[in-house]
Coordinates of C-alpha atoms in Angstrom, one line a residue:
M1 CA 108.6 83.8 38.3
M2 CA 110.1 80.4 39.0
D3 CA 107.9 77.5 39.7
R4 CA 108.4 74.9 42.5
N5 CA 110.4 72.5 40.3
D6 CA 112.9 75.3 39.5
D7 CA 113.3 76.1 43.2
E8 CA 113.9 72.4 44.0
R9 CA 116.4 72.0 41.2
I10 CA 118.3 75.1 42.4
A11 CA 118.3 73.9 46.0
G12 CA 119.7 70.5 44.8
R13 CA 122.5 72.2 43.0
L14 CA 123.4 74.3 46.0
N15 CA 122.9 71.8 48.8
G16 CA 122.9 68.4 47.1
D17 CA 125.4 65.6 47.6
Q18 CA 128.9 67.0 47.5
P19 CA 131.8 64.8 46.4
E20 CA 134.2 63.8 49.1
S21 CA 137.3 66.0 48.8
P22 CA 140.6 65.2 50.4
R23 CA 141.9 67.5 53.1
E24 CA 144.4 70.0 51.7
S25 CA 147.2 71.8 53.4
M26 CA 146.3 75.2 54.8
A27 CA 148.9 76.9 52.5
L28 CA 147.2 75.3 49.4
R29 CA 143.8 76.3 50.7
L30 CA 145.0 79.9 51.1
V31 CA 146.2 79.8 47.5
H32 CA 142.8 78.5 46.3
M33 CA 141.0 81.1 48.5
V34 CA 142.9 84.0 46.9
I35 CA 142.2 82.7 43.4
I36 CA 138.5 82.2 44.2
A37 CA 138.4 85.7 45.7
V38 CA 139.6 87.1 42.4
M39 CA 137.1 85.0 40.5
L40 CA 134.3 86.2 42.8
S41 CA 135.3 89.8 42.1
L42 CA 135.2 89.1 38.4
G43 CA 131.9 87.3 38.8
Q44 CA 130.5 90.4 40.6
T45 CA 131.5 92.5 37.6
V46 CA 129.9 90.1 35.2
L47 CA 126.7 90.2 37.4
T48 CA 126.7 94.0 37.3
L49 CA 127.0 94.0 33.5
L50 CA 124.3 91.3 33.2
T51 CA 122.0 93.4 35.4
V52 CA 122.4 96.5 33.2
V53 CA 121.9 94.5 29.9
Q54 CA 118.9 92.7 31.3
F55 CA 117.4 96.0 32.4
V56 CA 117.9 97.6 28.9
V57 CA 116.4 94.5 27.3
M58 CA 113.4 94.8 29.6
L59 CA 113.0 98.5 28.7
I60 CA 113.1 97.7 25.0
N61 CA 110.7 94.7 25.3
T62 CA 108.2 96.4 27.6
G63 CA 109.1 94.5 30.7
E64 CA 109.7 91.1 29.0
R65 CA 113.0 89.6 30.3
N66 CA 115.5 87.6 28.2
Q67 CA 115.3 84.1 29.5
R68 CA 118.8 83.1 28.6
L69 CA 120.2 86.1 30.5
A70 CA 118.0 85.2 33.5
D71 CA 119.2 81.5 33.3
F72 CA 122.8 82.7 33.1
G73 CA 122.3 84.9 36.1
T74 CA 120.9 81.9 38.1
D75 CA 123.9 79.8 37.1
L76 CA 126.3 82.5 38.1
G77 CA 124.5 83.0 41.4
I78 CA 124.8 79.3 42.2
W79 CA 128.5 79.3 41.3
M80 CA 129.0 82.4 43.6
A81 CA 127.2 80.6 46.4
K82 CA 129.3 77.5 46.1
A83 CA 132.5 79.7 46.0
A84 CA 131.3 81.6 49.1
R85 CA 130.7 78.2 50.9
Y86 CA 134.3 77.2 50.2
Q87 CA 135.6 80.7 51.2
S88 CA 133.8 80.6 54.5
A89 CA 134.9 76.9 55.1
A90 CA 131.3 75.8 55.1
S91 CA 132.4 73.3 52.4
D92 CA 135.7 71.7 51.4
V93 CA 134.4 71.3 47.8
K94 CA 136.0 73.9 45.5
P95 CA 133.7 75.4 42.9
W96 CA 134.3 75.2 39.1
P97 CA 136.9 75.0 37.5
W98 CA 138.2 72.4 40.1
T99 CA 134.9 70.5 40.1
D100 CA 132.2 70.0 37.4
L101 CA 130.0 73.0 36.6
D102 CA 126.6 71.6 37.1

């Protein structure tokens, strides 16, 4: 279970200050959106594999999760949320690899 500090840290990563990004042409935005859509699809596949591996680990370890896998899942989820914000035009800030992976 995550404590309050973890929740605040994650909220800051999702909704914190965003760097000012210059406006791009609609054609370039479309190219970025297509690339990010492919990356999101790949991310969903990775998340599915992570889910299966974490479940097997928990079966073997009598319910004890692997913290590194859990942290990776959190990071992946944050990246996917940032990508979704760009895809839906809620943000003009592109996710990693165009910006820092925080």
